PDB file of C-alpha atoms and ligand atoms in Angstrom:
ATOM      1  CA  UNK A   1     -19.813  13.371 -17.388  1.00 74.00           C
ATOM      2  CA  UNK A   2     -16.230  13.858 -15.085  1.00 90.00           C
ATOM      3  CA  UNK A   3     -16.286  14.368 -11.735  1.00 98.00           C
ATOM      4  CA  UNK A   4     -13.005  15.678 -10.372  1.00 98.00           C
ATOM      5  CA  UNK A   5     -12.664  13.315  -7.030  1.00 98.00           C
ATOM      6  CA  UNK A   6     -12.953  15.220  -3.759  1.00 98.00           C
ATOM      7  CA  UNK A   7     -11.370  14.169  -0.715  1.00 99.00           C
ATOM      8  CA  UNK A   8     -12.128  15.535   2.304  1.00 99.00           C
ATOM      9  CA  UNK A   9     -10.884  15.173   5.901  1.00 98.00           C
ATOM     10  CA  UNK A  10     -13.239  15.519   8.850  1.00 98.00           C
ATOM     11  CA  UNK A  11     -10.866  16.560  12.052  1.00 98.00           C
ATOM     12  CA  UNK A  12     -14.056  16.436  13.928  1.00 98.00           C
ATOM     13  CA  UNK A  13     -13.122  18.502  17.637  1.00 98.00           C
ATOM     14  CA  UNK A  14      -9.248  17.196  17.317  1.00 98.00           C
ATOM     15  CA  UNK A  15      -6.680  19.349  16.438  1.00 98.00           C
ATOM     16  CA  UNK A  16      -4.686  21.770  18.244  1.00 98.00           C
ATOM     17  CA  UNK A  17      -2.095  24.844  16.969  1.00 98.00           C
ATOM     18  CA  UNK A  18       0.732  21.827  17.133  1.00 98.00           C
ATOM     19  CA  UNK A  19      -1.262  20.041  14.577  1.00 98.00           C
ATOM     20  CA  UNK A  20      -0.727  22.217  11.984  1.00 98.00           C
ATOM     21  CA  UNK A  21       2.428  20.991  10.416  1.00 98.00           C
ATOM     22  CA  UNK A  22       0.493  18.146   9.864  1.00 98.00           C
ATOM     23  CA  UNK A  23      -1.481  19.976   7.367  1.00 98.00           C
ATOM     24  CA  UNK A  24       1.729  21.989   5.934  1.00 98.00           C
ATOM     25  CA  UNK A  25       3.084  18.138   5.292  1.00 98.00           C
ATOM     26  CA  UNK A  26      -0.934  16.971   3.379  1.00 98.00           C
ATOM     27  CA  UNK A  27       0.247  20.260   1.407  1.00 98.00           C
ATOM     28  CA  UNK A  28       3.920  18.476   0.933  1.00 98.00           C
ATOM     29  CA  UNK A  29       2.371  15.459  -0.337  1.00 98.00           C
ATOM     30  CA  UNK A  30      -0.044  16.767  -2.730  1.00 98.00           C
ATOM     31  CA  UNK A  31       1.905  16.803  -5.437  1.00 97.00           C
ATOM     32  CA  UNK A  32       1.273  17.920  -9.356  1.00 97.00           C
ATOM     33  CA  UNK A  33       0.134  14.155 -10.414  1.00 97.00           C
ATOM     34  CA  UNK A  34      -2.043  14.074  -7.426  1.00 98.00           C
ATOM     35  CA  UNK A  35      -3.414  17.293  -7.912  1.00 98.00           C
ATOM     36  CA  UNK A  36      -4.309  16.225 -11.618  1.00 97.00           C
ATOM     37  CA  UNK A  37      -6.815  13.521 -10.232  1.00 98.00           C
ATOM     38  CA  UNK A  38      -8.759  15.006  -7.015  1.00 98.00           C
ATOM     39  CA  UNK A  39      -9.455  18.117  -5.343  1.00 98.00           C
ATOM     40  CA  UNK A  40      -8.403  17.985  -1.244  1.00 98.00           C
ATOM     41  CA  UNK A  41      -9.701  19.547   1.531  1.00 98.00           C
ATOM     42  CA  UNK A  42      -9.480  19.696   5.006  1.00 98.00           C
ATOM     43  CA  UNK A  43     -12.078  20.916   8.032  1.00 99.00           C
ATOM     44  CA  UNK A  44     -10.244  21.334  11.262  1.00 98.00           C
ATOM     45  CA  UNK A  45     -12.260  22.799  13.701  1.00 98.00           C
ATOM     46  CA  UNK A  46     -13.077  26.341  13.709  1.00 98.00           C
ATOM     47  CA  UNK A  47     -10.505  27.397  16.609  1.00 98.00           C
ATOM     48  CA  UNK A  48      -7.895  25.998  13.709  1.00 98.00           C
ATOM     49  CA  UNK A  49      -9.349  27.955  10.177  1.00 98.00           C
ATOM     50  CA  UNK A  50      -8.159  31.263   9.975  1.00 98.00           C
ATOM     51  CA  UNK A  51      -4.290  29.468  11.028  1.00 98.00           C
ATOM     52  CA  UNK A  52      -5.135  26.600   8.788  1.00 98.00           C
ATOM     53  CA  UNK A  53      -6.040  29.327   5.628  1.00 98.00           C
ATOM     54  CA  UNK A  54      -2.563  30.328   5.160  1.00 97.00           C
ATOM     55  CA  UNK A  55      -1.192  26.549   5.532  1.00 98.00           C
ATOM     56  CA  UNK A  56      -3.892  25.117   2.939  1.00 98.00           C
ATOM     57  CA  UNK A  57      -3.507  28.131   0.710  1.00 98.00           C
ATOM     58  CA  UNK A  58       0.411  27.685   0.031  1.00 97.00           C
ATOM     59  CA  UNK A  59      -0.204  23.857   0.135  1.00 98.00           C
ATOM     60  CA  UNK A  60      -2.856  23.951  -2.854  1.00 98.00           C
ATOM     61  CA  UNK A  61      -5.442  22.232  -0.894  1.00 98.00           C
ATOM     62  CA  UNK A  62      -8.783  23.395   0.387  1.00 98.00           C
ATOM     63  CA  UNK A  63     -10.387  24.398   3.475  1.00 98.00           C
ATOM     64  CA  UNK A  64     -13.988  23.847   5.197  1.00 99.00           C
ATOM     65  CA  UNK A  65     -15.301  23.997   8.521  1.00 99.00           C
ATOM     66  CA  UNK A  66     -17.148  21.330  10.036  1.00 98.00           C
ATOM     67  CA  UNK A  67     -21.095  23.091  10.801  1.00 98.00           C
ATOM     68  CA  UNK A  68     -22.356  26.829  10.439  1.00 98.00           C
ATOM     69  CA  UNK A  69     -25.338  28.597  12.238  1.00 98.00           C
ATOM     70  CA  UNK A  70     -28.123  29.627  10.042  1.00 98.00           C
ATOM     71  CA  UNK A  71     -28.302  33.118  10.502  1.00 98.00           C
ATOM     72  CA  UNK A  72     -25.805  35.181   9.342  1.00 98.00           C
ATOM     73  CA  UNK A  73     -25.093  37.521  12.573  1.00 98.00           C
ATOM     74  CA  UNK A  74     -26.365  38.401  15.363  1.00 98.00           C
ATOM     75  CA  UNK A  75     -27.453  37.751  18.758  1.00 98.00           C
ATOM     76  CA  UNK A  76     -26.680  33.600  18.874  1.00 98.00           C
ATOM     77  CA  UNK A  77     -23.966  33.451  21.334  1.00 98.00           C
ATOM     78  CA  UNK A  78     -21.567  30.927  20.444  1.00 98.00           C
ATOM     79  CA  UNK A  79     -22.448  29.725  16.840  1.00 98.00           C
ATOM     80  CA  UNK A  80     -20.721  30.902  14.022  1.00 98.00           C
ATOM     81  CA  UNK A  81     -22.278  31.908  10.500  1.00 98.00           C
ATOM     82  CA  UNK A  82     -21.715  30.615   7.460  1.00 98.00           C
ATOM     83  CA  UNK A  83     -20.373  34.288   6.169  1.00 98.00           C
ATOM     84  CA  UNK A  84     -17.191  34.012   9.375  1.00 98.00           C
ATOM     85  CA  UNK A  85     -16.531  30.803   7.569  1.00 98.00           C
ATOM     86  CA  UNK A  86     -15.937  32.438   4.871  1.00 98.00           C
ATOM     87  CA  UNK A  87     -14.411  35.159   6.258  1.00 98.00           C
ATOM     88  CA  UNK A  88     -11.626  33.492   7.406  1.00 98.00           C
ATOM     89  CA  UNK A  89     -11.116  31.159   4.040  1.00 98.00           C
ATOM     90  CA  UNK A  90     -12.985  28.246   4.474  1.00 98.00           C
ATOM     91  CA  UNK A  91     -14.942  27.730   1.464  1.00 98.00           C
ATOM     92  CA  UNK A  92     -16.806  24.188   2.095  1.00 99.00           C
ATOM     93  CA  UNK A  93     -18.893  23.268   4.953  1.00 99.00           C
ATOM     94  CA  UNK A  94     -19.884  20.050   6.245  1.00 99.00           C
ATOM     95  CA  UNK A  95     -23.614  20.220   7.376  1.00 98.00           C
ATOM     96  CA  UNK A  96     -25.738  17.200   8.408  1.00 98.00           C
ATOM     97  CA  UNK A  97     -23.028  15.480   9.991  1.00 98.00           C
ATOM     98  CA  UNK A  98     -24.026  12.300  11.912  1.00 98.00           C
ATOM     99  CA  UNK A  99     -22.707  13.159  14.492  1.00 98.00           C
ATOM    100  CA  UNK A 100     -24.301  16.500  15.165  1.00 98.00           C
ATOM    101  CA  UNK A 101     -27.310  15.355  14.529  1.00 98.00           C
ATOM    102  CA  UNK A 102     -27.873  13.254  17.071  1.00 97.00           C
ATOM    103  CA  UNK A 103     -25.647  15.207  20.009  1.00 98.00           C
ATOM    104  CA  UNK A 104     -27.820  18.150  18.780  1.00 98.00           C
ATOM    105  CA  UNK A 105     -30.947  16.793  17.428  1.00 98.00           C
ATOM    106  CA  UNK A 106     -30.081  18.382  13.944  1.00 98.00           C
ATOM    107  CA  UNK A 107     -33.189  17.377  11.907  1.00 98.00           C
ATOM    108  CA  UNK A 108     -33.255  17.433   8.335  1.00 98.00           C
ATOM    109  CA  UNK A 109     -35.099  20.845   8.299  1.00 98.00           C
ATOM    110  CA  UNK A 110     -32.126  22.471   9.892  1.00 98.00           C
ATOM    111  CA  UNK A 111     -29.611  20.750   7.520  1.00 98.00           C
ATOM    112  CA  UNK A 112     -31.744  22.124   4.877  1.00 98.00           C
ATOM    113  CA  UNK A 113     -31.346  25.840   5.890  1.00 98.00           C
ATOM    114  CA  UNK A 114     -27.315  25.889   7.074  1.00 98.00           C
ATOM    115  CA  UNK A 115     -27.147  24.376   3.291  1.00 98.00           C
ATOM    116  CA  UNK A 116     -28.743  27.104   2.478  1.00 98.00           C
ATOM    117  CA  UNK A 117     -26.940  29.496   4.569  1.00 98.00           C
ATOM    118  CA  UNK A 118     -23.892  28.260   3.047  1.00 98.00           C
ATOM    119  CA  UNK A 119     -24.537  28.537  -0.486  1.00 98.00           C
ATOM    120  CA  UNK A 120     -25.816  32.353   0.176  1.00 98.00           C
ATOM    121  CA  UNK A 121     -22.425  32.740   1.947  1.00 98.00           C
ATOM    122  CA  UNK A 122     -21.079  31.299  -1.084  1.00 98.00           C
ATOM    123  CA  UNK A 123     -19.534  28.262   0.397  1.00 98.00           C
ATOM    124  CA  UNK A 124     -20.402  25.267  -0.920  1.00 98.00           C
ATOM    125  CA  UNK A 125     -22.186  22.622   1.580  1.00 98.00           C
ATOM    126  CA  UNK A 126     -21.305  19.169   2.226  1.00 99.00           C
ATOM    127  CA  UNK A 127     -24.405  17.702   2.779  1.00 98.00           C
ATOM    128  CA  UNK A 128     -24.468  13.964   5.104  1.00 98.00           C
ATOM    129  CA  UNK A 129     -26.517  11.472   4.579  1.00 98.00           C
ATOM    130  CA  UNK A 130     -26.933   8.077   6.119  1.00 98.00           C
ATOM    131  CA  UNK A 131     -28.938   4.857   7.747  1.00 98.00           C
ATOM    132  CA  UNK A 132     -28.104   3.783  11.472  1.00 98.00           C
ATOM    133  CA  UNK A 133     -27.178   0.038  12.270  1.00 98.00           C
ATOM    134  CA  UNK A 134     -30.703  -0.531  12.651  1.00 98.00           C
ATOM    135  CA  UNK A 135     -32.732   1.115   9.770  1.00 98.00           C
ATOM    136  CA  UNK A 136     -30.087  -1.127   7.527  1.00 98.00           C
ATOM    137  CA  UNK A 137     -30.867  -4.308   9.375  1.00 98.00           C
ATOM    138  CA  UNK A 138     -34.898  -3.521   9.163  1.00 98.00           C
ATOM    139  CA  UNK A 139     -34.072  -2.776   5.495  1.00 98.00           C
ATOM    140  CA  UNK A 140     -34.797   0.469   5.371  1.00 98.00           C
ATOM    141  CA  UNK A 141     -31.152   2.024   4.388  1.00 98.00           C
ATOM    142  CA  UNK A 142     -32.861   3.256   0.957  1.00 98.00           C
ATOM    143  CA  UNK A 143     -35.590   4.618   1.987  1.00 98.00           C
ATOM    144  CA  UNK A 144     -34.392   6.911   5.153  1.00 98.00           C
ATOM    145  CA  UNK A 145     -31.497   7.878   2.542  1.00 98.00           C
ATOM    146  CA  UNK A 146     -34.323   8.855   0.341  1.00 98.00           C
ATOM    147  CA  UNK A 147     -36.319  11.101   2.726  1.00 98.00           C
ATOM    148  CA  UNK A 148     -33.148  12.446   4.071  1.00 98.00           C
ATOM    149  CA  UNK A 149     -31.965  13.712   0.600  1.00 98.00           C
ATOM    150  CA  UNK A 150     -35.532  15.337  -0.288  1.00 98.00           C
ATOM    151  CA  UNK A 151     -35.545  17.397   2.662  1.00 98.00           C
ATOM    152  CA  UNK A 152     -31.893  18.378   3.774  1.00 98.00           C
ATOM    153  CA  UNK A 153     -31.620  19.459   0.059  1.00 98.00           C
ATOM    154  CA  UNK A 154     -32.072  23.193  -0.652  1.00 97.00           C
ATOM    155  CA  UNK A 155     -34.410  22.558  -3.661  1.00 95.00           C
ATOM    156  CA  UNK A 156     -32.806  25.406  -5.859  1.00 96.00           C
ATOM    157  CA  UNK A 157     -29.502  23.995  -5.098  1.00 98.00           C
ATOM    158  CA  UNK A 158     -26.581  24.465  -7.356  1.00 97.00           C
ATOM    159  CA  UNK A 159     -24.614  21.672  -8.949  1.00 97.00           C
ATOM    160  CA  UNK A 160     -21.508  22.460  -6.956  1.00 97.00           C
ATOM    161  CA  UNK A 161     -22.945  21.252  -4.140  1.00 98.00           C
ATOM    162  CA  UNK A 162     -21.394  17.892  -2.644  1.00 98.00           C
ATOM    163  CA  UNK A 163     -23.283  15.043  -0.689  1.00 98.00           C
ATOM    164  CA  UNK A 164     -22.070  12.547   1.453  1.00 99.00           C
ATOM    165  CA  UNK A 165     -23.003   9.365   1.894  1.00 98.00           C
ATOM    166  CA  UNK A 166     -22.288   8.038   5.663  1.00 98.00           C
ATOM    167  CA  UNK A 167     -24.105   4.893   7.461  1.00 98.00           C
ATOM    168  CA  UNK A 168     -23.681   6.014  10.561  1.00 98.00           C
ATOM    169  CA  UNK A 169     -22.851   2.463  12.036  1.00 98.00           C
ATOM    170  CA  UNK A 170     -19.648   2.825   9.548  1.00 98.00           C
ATOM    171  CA  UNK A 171     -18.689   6.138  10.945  1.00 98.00           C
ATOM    172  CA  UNK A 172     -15.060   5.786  13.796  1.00 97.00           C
ATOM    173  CA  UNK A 173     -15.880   1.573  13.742  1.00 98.00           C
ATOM    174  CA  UNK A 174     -13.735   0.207  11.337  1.00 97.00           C
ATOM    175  CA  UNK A 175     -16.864  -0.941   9.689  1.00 98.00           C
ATOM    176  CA  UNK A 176     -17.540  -0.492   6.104  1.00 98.00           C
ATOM    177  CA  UNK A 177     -20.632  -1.842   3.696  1.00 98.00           C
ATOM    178  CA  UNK A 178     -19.518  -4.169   1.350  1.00 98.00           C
ATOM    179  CA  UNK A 179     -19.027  -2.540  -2.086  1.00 98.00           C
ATOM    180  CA  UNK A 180     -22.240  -3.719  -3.414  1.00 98.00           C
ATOM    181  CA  UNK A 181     -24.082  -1.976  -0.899  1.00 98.00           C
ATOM    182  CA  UNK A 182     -22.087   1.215  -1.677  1.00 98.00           C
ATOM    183  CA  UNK A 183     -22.576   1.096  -5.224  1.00 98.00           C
ATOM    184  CA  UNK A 184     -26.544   0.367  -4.775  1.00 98.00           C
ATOM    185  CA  UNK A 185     -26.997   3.216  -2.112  1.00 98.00           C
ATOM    186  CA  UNK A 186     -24.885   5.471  -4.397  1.00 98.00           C
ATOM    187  CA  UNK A 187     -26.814   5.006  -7.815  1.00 98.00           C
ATOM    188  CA  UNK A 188     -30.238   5.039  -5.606  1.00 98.00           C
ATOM    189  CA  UNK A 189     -28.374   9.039  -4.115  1.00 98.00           C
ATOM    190  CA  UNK A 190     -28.163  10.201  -7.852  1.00 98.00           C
ATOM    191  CA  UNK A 191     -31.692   9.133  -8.888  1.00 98.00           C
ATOM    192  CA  UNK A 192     -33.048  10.829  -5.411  1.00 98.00           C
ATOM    193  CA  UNK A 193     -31.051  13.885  -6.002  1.00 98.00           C
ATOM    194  CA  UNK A 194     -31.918  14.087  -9.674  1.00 98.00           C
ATOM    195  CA  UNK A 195     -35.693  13.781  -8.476  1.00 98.00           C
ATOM    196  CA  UNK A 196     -34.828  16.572  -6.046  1.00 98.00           C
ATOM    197  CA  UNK A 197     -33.280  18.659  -8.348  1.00 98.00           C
ATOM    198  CA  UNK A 198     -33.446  18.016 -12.131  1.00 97.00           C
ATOM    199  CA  UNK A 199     -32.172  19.639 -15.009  1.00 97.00           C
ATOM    200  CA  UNK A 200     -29.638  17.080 -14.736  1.00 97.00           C
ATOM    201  CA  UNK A 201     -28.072  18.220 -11.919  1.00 98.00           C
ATOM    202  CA  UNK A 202     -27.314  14.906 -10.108  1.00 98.00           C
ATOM    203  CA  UNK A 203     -24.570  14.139 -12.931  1.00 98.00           C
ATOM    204  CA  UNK A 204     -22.201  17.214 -11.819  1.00 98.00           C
ATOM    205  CA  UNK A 205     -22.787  16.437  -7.972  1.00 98.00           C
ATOM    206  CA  UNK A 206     -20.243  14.360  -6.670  1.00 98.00           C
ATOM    207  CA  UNK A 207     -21.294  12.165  -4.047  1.00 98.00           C
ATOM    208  CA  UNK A 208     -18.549  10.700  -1.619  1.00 98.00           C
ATOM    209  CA  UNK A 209     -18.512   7.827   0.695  1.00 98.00           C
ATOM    210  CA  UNK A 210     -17.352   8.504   4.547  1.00 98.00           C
ATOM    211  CA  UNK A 211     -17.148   5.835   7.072  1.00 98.00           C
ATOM    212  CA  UNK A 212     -14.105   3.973   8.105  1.00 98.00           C
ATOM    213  CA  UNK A 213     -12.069   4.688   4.984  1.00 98.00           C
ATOM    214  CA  UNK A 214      -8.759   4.344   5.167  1.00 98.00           C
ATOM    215  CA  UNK A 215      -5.348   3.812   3.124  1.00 98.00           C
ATOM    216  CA  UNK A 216      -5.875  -0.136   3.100  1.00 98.00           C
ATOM    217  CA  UNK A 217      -9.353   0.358   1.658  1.00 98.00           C
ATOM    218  CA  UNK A 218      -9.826   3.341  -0.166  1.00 98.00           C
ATOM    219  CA  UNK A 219      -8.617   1.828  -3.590  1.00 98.00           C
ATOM    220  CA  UNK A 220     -11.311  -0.250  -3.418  1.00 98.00           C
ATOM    221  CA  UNK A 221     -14.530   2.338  -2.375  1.00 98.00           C
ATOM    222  CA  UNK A 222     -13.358   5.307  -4.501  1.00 98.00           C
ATOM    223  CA  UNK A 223     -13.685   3.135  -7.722  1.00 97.00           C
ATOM    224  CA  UNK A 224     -17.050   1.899  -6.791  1.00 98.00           C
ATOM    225  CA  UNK A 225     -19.468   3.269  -9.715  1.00 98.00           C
ATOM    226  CA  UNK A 226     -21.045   6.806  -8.524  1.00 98.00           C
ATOM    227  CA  UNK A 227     -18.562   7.123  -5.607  1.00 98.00           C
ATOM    228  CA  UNK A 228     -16.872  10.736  -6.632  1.00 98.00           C
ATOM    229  CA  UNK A 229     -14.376  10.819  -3.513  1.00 98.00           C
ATOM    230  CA  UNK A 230     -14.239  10.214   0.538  1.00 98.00           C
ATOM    231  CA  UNK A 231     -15.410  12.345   3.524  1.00 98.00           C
ATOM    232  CA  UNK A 232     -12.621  10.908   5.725  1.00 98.00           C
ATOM    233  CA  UNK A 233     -12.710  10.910   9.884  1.00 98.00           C
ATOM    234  CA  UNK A 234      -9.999   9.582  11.622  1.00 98.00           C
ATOM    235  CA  UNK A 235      -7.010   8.843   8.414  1.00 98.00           C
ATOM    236  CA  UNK A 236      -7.270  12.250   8.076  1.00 98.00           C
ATOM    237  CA  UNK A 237      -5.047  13.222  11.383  1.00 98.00           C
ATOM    238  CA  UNK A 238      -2.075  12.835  10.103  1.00 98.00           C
ATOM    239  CA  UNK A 239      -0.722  13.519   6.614  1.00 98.00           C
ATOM    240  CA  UNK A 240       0.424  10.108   5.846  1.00 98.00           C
ATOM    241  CA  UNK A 241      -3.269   8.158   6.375  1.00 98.00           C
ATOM    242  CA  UNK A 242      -4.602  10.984   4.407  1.00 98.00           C
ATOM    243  CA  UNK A 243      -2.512  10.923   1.922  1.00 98.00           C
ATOM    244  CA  UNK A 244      -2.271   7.354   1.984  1.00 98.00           C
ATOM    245  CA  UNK A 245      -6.456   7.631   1.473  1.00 98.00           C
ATOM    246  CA  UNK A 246      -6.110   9.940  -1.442  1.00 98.00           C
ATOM    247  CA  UNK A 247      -3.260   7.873  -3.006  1.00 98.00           C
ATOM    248  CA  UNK A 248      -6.208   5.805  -3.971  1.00 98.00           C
ATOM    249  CA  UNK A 249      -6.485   8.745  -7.077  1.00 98.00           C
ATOM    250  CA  UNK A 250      -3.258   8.087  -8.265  1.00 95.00           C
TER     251      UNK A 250
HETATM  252  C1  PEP B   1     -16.560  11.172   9.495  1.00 75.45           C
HETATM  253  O1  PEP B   1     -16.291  11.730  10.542  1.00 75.45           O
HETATM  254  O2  PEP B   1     -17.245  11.763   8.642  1.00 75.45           O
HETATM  255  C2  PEP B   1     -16.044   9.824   9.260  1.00 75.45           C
HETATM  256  C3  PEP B   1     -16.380   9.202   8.162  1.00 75.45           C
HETATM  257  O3  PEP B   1     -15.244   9.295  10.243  1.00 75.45           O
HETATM  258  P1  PEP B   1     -14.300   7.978  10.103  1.00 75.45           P
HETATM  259  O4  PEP B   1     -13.576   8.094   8.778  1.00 75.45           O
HETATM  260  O5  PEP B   1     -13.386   8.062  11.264  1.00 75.45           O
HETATM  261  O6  PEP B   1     -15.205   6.799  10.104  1.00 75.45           O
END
């Protein structure tokens, strides 16, 4: 079973209207032999996507946004549904991040339904996953990655969606897990989707690694067994790291 590679860059809340020749120049750089080996996106924040659409369109790359409220309208000042995403071109989301859910208490039972509101917006959800410093240390990496895959997973989901694997203590540190560890939480994420799932779903899902990857290292993590691409934080400012990252296809 082939996997096209999918790499994906996280702007997190960075980006202003001046960054956007940054993007046009990703666009430069993805060129036909690139384009051949992995799929790229990017997810500036959502002040940036309806600019962004027309730069990623004529640059042959993708766009997603970086969350999405569950309901799709209404009276929720200051969220933004999964159908505006779409809306205004994005058609990936990131959901689950890390990072929002601890600075908003996200719990798996709300990643579960903005997955869900994506897919009936007909974007397709990135889905984060991931231990903290200390559930790896106690030894209990597998087994929170577990749980957190059987319930942020929309149980009907389609095999376009995309999960992302993420130990938190990896995430903006320069840290990474050795590739062992990658390629043991990685197979362990198929089996626990497959569970999830079935009908041999897990074997279309690609299932990238996020957390300090970067041009030096990304040769190294995206040929890991099971690894199908990067969600990528900080090398993904500027077109030459995330390039550079992607490269890693070639
Ligand atoms: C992320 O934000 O998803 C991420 C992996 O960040 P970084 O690459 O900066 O660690």
């Amino acid at each position: 079973m082939t996997r096209r590679p999918l790499v994906a860059g996280n702007w997190k809340m960075n980006g202003l209207c001046a960054a956007l020749p940054e993007i046009e120049a990703m666009g430069a750089a993805y060129d036909d032999a690139l384009r051949d080996r992995a799929e790229l996106i990017v997810c500036p924040p959502a002040t940036l996507l309806a600019l962004a659409c027309e730069v990623t369109t004529r640059g042959g790359l993708g766009l997603g946004a970086q969350d999405c409220a569950v309901a799709p309208r209404g009276a929720h000042t200051g969220d933004i549904s999964a159908e505006m995403l779409k809306d205004v071109g994005a058609s990936y989301v990131i959901v689950g991040h890390s990072e929002r859910r601890a600075d908003h208490r996200e719990t798996d039972a709300d990643v579960h339904a903005k997955a869900a509101a994506a897919l009936r917006a007909g974007l397709t959800p990135i889905i984060c996953v991931g231990e903290t410093r200390a559930e790896r240390d106690a030894g209990d990496a597998l087994r929170v990655v577990g749980a957190q895959i059987e319930s942020s997973l929309p149980s009907s989901a389609p095999a376009h969606i995309v999960v992302a694997y993420e130990p938190v203590w990896a995430i903006g540190t320069g840290l990474t897990p050795t590739v062992g560890d990658v390629a043991e939480m990685h197979a362990f994420a198929r089996e626990r989707i497959e569970a999830r799932l079935g009908g041999g779903k897990s074997l279309r899902i690609r299932i990238l690694y996020g957390g300090s990857v970067k041009p030096s290292n990304a040769r190294e993590l995206m040929h890991v067994a099971n690894v199908d691409g990067a969600l990528v934080g900080g090398a993904s400012l500027t077109a030459t790291d995330f390039i550079g990252v992607a490269s890693a296809y070639r």
